[in-house]
Each structure stands twice: as structure tokens, then as C-alpha cells.
CSV table of C-alpha atoms and ligand atoms in Angstrom, one decimal:
chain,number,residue,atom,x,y,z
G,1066,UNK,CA,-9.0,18.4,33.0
G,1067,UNK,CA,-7.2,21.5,32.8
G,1068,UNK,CA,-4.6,21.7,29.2
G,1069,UNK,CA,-2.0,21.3,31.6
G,1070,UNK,CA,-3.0,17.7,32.2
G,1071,UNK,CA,-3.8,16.8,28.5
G,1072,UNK,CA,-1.8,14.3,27.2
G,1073,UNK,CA,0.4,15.3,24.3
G,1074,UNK,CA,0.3,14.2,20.9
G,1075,UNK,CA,2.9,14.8,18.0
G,1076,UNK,CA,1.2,15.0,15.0
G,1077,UNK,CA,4.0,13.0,12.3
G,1078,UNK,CA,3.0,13.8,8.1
G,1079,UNK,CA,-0.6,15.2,7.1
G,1080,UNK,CA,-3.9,14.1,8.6
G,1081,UNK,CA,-7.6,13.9,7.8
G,1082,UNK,CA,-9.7,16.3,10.0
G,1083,UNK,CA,-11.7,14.2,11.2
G,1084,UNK,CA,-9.1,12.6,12.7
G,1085,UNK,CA,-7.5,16.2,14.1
G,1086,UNK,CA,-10.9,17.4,15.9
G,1087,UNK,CA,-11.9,14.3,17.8
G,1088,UNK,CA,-8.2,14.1,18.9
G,1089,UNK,CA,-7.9,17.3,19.3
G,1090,UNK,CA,-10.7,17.3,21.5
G,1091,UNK,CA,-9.4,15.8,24.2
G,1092,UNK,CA,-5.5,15.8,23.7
G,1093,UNK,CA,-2.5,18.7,22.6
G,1094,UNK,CA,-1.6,18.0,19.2
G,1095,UNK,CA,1.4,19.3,18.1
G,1096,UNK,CA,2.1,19.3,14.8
G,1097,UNK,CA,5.9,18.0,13.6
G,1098,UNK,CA,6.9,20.6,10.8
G,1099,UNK,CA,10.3,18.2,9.8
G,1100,UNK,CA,10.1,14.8,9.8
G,1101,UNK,CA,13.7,15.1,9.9
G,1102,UNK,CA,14.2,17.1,12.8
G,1103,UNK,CA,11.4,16.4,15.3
G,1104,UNK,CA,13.0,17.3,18.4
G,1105,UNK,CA,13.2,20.5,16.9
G,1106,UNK,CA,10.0,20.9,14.9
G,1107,UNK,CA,8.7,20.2,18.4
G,1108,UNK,CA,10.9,21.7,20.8
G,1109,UNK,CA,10.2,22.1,24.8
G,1110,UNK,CA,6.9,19.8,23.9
G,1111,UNK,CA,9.5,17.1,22.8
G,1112,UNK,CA,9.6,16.0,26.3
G,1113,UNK,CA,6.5,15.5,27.4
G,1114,UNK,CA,4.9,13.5,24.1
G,1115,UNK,CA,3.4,10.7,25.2
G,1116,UNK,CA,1.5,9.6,21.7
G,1117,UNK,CA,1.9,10.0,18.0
G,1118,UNK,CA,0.2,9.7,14.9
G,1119,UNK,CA,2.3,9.2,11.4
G,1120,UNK,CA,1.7,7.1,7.9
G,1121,UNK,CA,3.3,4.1,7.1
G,1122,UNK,CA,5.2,6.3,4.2
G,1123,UNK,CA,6.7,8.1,6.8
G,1124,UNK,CA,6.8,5.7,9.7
G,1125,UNK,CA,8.5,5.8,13.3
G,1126,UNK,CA,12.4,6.0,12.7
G,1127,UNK,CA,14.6,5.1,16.0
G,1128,UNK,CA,15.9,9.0,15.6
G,1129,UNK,CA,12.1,10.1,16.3
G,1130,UNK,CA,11.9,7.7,18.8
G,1131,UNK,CA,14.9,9.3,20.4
G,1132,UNK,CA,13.7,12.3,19.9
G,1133,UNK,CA,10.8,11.6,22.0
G,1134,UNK,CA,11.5,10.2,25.1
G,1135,UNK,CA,8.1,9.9,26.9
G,1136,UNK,CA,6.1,8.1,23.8
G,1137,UNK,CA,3.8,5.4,24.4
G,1138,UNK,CA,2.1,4.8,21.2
G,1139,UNK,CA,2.1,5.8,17.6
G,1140,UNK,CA,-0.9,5.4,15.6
G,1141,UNK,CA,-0.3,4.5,11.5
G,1142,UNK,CA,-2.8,5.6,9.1
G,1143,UNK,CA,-2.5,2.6,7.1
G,1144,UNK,CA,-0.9,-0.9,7.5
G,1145,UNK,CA,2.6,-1.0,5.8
G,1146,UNK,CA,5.4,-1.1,8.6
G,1147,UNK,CA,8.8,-1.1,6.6
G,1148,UNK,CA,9.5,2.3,8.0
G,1149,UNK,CA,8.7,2.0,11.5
G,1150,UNK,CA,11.7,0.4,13.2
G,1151,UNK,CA,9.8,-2.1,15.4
G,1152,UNK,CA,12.4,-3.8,17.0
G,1153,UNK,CA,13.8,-0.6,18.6
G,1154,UNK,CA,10.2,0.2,19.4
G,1155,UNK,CA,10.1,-2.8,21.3
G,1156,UNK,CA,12.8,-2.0,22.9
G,1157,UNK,CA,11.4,1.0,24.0
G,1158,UNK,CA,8.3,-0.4,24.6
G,1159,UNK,CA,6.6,1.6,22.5
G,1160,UNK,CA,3.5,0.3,21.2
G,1161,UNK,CA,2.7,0.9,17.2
G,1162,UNK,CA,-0.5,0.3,15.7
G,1163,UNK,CA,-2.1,0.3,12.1
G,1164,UNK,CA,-5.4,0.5,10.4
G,1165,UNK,CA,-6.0,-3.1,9.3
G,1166,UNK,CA,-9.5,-2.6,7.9
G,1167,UNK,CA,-8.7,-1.3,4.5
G,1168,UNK,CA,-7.7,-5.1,2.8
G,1169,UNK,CA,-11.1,-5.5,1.0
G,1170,UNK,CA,-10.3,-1.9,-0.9
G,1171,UNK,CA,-6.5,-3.2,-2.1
G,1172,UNK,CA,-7.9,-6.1,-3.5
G,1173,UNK,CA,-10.6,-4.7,-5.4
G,1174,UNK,CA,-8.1,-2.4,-6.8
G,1175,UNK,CA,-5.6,-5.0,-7.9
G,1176,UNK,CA,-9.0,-6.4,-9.5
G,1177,UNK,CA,-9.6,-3.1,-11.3
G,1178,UNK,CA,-6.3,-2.3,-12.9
G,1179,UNK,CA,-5.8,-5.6,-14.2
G,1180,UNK,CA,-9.1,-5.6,-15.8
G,1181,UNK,CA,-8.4,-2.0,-16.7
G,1182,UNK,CA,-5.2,-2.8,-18.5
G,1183,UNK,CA,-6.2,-5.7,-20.7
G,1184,UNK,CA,-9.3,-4.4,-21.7
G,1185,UNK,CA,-8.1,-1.1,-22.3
G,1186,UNK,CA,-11.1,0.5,-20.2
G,1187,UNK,CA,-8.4,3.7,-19.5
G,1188,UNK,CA,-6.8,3.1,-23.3
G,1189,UNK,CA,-10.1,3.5,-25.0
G,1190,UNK,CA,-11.6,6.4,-22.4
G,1191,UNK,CA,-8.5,8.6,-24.1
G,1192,UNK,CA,-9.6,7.3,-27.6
G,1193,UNK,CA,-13.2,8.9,-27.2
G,1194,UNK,CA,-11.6,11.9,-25.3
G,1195,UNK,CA,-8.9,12.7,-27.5
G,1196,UNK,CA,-11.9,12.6,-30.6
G,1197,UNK,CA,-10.3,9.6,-32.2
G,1198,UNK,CA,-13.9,7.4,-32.1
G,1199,UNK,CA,-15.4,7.4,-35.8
G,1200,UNK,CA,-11.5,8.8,-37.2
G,1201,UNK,CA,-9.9,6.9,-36.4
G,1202,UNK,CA,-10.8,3.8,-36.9
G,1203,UNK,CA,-11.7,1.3,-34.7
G,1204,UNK,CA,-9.7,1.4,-31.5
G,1205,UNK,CA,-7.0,-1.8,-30.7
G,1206,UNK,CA,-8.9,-5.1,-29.2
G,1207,UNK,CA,-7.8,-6.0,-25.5
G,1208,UNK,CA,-7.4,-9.4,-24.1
G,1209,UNK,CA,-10.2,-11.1,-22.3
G,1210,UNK,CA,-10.0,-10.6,-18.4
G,1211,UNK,CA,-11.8,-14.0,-17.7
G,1212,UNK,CA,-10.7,-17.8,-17.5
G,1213,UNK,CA,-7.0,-16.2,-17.4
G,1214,UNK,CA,-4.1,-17.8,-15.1
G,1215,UNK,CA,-3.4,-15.6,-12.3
G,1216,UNK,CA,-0.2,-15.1,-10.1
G,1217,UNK,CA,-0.3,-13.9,-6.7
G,1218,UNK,CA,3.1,-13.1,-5.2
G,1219,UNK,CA,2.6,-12.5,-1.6
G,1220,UNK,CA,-0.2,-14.6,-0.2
G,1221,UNK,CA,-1.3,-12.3,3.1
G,1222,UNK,CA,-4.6,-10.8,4.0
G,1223,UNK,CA,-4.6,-9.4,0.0
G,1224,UNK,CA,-3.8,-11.7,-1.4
G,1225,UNK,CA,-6.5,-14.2,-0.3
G,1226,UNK,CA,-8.8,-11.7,-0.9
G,1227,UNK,CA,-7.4,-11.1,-3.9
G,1228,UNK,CA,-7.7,-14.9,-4.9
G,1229,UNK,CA,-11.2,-14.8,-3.9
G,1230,UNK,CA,-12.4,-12.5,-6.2
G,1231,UNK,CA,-10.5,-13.4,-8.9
G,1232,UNK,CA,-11.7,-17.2,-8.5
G,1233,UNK,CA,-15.5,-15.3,-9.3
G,1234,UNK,CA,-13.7,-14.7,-13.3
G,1235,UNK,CA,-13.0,-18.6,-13.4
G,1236,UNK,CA,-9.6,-17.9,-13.1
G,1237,UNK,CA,-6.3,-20.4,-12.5
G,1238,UNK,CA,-5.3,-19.2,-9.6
G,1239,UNK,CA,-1.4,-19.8,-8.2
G,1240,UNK,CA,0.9,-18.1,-5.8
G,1241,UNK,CA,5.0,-17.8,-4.7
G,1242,UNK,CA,5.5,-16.8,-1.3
G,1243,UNK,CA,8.3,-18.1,1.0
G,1244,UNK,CA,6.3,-18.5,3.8
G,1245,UNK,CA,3.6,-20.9,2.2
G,1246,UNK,CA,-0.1,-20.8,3.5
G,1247,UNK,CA,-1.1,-24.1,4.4
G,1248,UNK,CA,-4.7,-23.3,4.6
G,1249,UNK,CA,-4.3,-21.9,1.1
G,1250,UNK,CA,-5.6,-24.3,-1.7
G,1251,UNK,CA,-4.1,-22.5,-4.6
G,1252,UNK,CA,-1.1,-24.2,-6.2
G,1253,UNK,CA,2.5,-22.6,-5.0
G,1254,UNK,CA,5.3,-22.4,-6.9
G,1255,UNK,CA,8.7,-22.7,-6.2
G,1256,UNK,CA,9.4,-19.0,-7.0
G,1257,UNK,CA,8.7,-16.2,-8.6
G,1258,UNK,CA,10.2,-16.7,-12.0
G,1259,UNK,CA,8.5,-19.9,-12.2
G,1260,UNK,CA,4.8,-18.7,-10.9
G,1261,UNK,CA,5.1,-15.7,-14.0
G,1262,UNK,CA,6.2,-18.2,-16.2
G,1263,UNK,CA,2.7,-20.2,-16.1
G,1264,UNK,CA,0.8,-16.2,-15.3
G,1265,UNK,CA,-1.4,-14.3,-18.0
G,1266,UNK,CA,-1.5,-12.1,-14.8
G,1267,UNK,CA,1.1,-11.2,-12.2
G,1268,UNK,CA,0.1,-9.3,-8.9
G,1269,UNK,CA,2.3,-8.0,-6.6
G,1270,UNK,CA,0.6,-8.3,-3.2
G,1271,UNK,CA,4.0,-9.0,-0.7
G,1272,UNK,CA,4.3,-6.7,2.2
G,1273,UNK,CA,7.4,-4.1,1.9
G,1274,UNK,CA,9.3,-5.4,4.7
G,1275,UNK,CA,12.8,-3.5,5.8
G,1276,UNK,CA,15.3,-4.7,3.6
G,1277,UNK,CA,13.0,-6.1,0.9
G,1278,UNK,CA,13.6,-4.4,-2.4
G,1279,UNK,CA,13.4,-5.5,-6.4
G,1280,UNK,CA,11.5,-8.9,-5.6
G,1281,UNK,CA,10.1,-8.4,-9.4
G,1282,UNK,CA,13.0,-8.0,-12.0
G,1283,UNK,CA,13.9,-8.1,-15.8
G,1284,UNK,CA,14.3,-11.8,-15.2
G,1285,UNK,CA,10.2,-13.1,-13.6
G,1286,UNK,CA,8.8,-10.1,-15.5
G,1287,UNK,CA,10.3,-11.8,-19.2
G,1288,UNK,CA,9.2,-15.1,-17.6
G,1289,UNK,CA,5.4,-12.9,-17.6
G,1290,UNK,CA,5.9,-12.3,-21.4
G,1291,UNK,CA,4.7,-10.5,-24.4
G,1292,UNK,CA,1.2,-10.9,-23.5
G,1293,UNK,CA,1.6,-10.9,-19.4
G,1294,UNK,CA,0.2,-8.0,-17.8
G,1295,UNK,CA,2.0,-7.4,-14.3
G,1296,UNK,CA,-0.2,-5.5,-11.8
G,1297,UNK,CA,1.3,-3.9,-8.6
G,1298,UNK,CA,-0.5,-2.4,-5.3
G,1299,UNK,CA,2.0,-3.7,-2.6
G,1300,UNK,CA,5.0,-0.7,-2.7
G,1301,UNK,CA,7.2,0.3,-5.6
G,1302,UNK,CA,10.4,-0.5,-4.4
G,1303,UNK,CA,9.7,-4.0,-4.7
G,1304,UNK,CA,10.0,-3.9,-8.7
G,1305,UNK,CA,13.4,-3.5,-10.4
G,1306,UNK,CA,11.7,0.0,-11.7
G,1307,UNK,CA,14.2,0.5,-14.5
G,1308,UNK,CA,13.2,-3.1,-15.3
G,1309,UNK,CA,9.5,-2.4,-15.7
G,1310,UNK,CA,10.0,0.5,-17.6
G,1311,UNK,CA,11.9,-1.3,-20.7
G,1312,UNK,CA,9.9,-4.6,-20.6
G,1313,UNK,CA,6.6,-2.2,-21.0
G,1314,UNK,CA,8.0,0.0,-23.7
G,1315,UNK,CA,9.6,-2.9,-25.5
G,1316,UNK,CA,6.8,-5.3,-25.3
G,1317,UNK,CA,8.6,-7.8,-23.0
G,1318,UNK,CA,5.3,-8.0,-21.4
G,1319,UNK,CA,1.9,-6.9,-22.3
G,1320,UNK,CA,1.4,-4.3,-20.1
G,1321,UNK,CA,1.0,-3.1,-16.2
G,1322,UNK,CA,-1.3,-1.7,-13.7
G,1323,UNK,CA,0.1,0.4,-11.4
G,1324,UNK,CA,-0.7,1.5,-8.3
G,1325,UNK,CA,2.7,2.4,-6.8
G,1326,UNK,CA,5.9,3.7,-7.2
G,1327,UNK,CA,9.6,3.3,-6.7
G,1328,UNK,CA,10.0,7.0,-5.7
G,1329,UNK,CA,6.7,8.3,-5.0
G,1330,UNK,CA,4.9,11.1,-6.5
G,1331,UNK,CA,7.5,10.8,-9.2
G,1332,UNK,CA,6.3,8.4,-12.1
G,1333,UNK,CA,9.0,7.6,-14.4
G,1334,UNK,CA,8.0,9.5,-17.7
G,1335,UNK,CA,8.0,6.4,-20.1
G,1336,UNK,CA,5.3,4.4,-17.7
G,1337,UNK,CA,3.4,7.5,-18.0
G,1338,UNK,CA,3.4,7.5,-21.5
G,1339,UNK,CA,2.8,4.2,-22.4
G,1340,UNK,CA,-0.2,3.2,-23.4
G,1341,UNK,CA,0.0,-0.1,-22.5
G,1342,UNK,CA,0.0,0.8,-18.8
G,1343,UNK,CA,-2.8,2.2,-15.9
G,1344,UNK,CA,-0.7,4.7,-13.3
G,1345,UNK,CA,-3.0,5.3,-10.3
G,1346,UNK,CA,-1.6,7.7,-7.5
G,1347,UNK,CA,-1.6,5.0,-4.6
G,1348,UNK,CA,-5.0,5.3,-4.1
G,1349,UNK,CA,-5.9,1.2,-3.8
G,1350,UNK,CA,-7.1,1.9,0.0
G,1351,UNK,CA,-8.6,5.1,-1.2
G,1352,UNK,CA,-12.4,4.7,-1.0
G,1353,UNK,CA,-14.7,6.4,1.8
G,1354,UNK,CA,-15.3,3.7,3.6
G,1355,UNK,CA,-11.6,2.9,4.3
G,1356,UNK,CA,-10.9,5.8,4.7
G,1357,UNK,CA,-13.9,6.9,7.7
G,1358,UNK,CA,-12.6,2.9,9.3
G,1359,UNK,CA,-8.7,4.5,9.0
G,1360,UNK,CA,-10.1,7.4,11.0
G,1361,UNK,CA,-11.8,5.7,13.2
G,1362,UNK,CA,-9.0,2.7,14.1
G,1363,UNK,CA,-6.5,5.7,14.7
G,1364,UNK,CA,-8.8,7.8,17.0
G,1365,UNK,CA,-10.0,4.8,18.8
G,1366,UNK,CA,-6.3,3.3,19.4
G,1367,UNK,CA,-5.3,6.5,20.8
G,1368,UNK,CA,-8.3,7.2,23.1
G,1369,UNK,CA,-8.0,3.2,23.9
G,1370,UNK,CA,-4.4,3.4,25.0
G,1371,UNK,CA,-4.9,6.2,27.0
G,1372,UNK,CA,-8.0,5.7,28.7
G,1373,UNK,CA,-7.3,1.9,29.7
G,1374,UNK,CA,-3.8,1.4,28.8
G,1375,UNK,CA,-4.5,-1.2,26.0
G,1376,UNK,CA,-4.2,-0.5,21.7
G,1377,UNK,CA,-7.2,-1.8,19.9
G,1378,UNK,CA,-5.4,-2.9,16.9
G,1379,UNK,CA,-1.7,-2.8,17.9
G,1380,UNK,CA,1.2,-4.3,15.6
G,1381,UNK,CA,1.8,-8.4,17.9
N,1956,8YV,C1,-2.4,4.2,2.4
N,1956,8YV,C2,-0.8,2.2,2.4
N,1956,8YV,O1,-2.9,4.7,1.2
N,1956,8YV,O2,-1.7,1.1,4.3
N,1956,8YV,C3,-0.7,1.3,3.6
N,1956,8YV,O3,0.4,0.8,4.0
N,1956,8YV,O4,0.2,2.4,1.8
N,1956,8YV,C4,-2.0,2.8,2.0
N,1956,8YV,O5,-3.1,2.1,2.4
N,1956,8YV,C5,-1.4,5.1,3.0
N,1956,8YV,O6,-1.0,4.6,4.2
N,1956,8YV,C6,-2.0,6.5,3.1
N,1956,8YV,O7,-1.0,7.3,3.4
């Protein structure tokens, strides 16, 4: 094939390597300097891009889609779709597909930061750094993981994972979502206010969808309380931020593990203060494994599409 007939690729946010050679490889990348402006980041190639690859942070706007008129497919590196416009998409008939092999890592995560939290495991790894083991006394007790009521607000692909594992600590486990999982044995509450209300622990495991914005606020995270600890790895937007930020500093809850943020990399300076909370730089998926499958499910729905004219792992 000569590079005359290589299909061309725009190349939408930053990408692994491994994922630039073995595309590369055998199709024209081009990478998209401005998000905002692709048709000119791109210019004469514009018209003849046929696939993509971008981040579920970034997504597929309907202006990128307009600014690519030939595109097929665009390839996520990761699962979250609230900024890919899928109904004009369909319209188009352009086919978007994710990386749907990452779930086990999120839920571990959600696992980690809530044990992390109440038995300050980051809290007392300061105390020894810091020199305050022997001076200064002996550090604050936690609160016993174990045996604990959990919440799960969002009951997708996490969080049944998520219930899973934390059913291995004995916990109570029950969930608010409005779509209710009928193969789900957990109790379901009739919202979120009332599932905090009977929580020692609140996770926030609801997909982003367009639209969807503050689903925790002042109001279900008082309803957590003084000792609650609220734990997030779904998307930041989906907390009332400013919210969060008083009940943790005033004690309106116990404290919080966070994985994400309203307005990512920016972490409001009182959460990262607080010593009452875990900030993790939206890492939950983060792990080698997940991240070699990403690789792999975004390489193989490319080559897939254009080889046989089918997406391994397209969004239904
Ligand atoms: C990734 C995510 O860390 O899948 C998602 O929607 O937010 C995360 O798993 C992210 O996509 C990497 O940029």
C-alpha cells in the first residue's frame, strides 16, 4: 500500500505510544494541535480523515464532527461518553467506541480510598513523614472499615463490582439509582438523600451523562453525616463541589476519598488541605493492566473497523 492509500487518522488529546506505533504502522496519524479548532489544526488532511482517536475528557463534539466530514469511527481511551455527542454521531453514522475493560480497576479504587480515609492509611503515612511518630504523640484512631453500611449511587458495571467486593468486609450493602437493577439483590432506596441517610459510606459510581451535574449536594451529603465518609470515582461535576468542600472542613461529614474533580487538574485548596480527605489525580483506571487492555481495545477497534468494516467494542 503506498501512503497515498493509508487511511487517515486524527489523533484528538495525548496518546500512549504503544498505541501511536502499532497505528502508526499501518495508518497516517495526524496529530490535532487544538481541540478547538480541528479543521484547522488539521488543515487539507481534514478532508480525507476517515478515523479518530480522543479521551472521553475530551470526547467527539458535533463541531469536530463537522469538521471532519469523511470520519467513520472514533476510538475513546476510556469509557465515559458525556462529551461525545452520540446522537449527532448517529446521525452521521459515525461509529464511537470505548475501552470497557478497565471496571475491575475503578472498583478496587473506590475500595482503596474508602479504606484509606477511615483508617487514615494516607493521614498517618504524613504523621511518620512529617517526624511526628514518638513527638508527637500517638496519632488520631480511624473508624473500622469492616461490617460498615455502604451506599452505592449508580448501580452499573462498578458498581456491582463494587458491591461485590465490599460484600467480602461483611458490609450492608444498598444502592439509589433511577433505573433499578432487577437482578441486583441489594436493597434500593428511594433516593439519594435517603440511601446516605442509613450510609457509614457513600460511593459515587453513576455515569456522567450529558446534562447530569450536582447529583450529590449539601443536602444527601448532611444526610451522610459527621461520621460518613463520601467516596467519589465516577466524574466531579456530579458533586455540588462547593458543597463538599464546607461539609469536609466543617465536619458535616467524616471525610472523603477523592478520585475526581469538578474542574480537573485544579483541586480546590481546602480539599487539599484537609486532612480528613484522600485526593488522587483520576487515576482509578490507572493500573498496567488497564491500561495495556485500553491500548489494545483502541488499536484493535481501529484495525477491526477498517479491515472488516465492524468495531469490536462499539458504543449500541
Ligand atoms: C480514564 C475515565 O482515566 O474511562 C473513563 O471515562 O475517566 C478514565 O478511566 C481516562 O479516560 C483517561 O484519560
Amino acid at each position: 500500500m503506498t501512503a497515498r492509500d493509508r487511511v487517515e487518522i486524527a489523533v484528538i488529546g495525548n496518546h500512549r505510544p504503544a498505541v501511536l506505533e502499532a497505528l502508526g504502522a499501518e495508518f497516517t496519524l495526524h496529530e490535532v494541535e487544538s481541540v478547538d479548532d480541528v479543521a484547522g489544526s488539521l488543515g487539507a488532511a481534514a478532508e480525507r480523515i476517515r478515523g479518530g482517536l480522543s479521551s472521553p475528557m475530551i470526547g467527539l463534539s458535533a463541531p469536530m464532527m463537522d469538521a471532519l466530514p469523511k470520519l467513520e469511527i472514533v476510538a475513546l481511551f476510556g469509557v465515559g461518553l458525556e462529551r461525545t455527542d452520540l446522537t449527532y454521531a448517529r446521525e452521521r453514522g459515525i461509529v464511537v467506541t470505548t475501552t470497557p475493560v478497565l471496571y475491575e480497576d475503578v472498583a478496587d479504587t473506590a475500595v482503596v480510598l474508602a479504606m484509606d480515609v477511615s483508617r487514615r492509611i494516607t493521614a498517618g503515612d504524613r504523621w511518620v513523614r512529617v517526624g511526628h511518630w514518638g513527638p508527637g504523640g500517638p496519632p488520631a484512631s480511624g473508624r473500622r472499615f469492616s461490617g460498615k453500611r455502604a451506599g452505592i449511587l449508580g448501580m452499573g458495571r462498578i458498581g456491582r463490582l463494587l458491591a461485590q467486593r465490599l460484600a467480602a468486609f461483611d458490609m450492608t450493602i444498598g444502592y439509589y439509582d433511577p433505573r433499578p437493577a432487577p437482578d441486583v439483590d441489594h436493597r434500593l432506596y428511594s433516593s439519594g438523600v435517603e440511601l446516605a441517610r442509613e450510609s457509614d459510606f457513600l460511593f459515587l459510581c453513576a455515569a456522567g451523562g450529558p446534562g447530569q451535574r450536582d447529583l450529590v449536594d449539601a443536602e444527601m451529603l448532611a444526610a451522610l453525616g459527621p461520621e460518613g465518609v463520601f467516596v467519589n470515582i465516577a466524574r466531579g461535576w456530579l458533586v455540588d463541589e462547593k458543597a463538599l468542600v464546607d461539609a469536609v472542613v466543617t465536619g458535616t461529614i467524616g471525610g472523603a476519598g477523592l478520585d475526581v474533580f469538578a474542574d480537573e487538574p485544579n483541586v480546590p485548596q481546602a480539599l487539599r488541605e484537609a486532612d480528613n480527605v484522600v485526593v488522587l489525580p483520576h487515576i482509578a483506571s490507572n493500573t498496567v493492566e488497564s491500561r495495556h487492555a485500553m491500548d489494545q481495545c483502541m488499536i484493535d477497534n481501529i484495525r477491526s473497523w477498517f479491515a472488516t468494516g465492524t468495531a469490536v467494542t462499539p458504543v449500541p
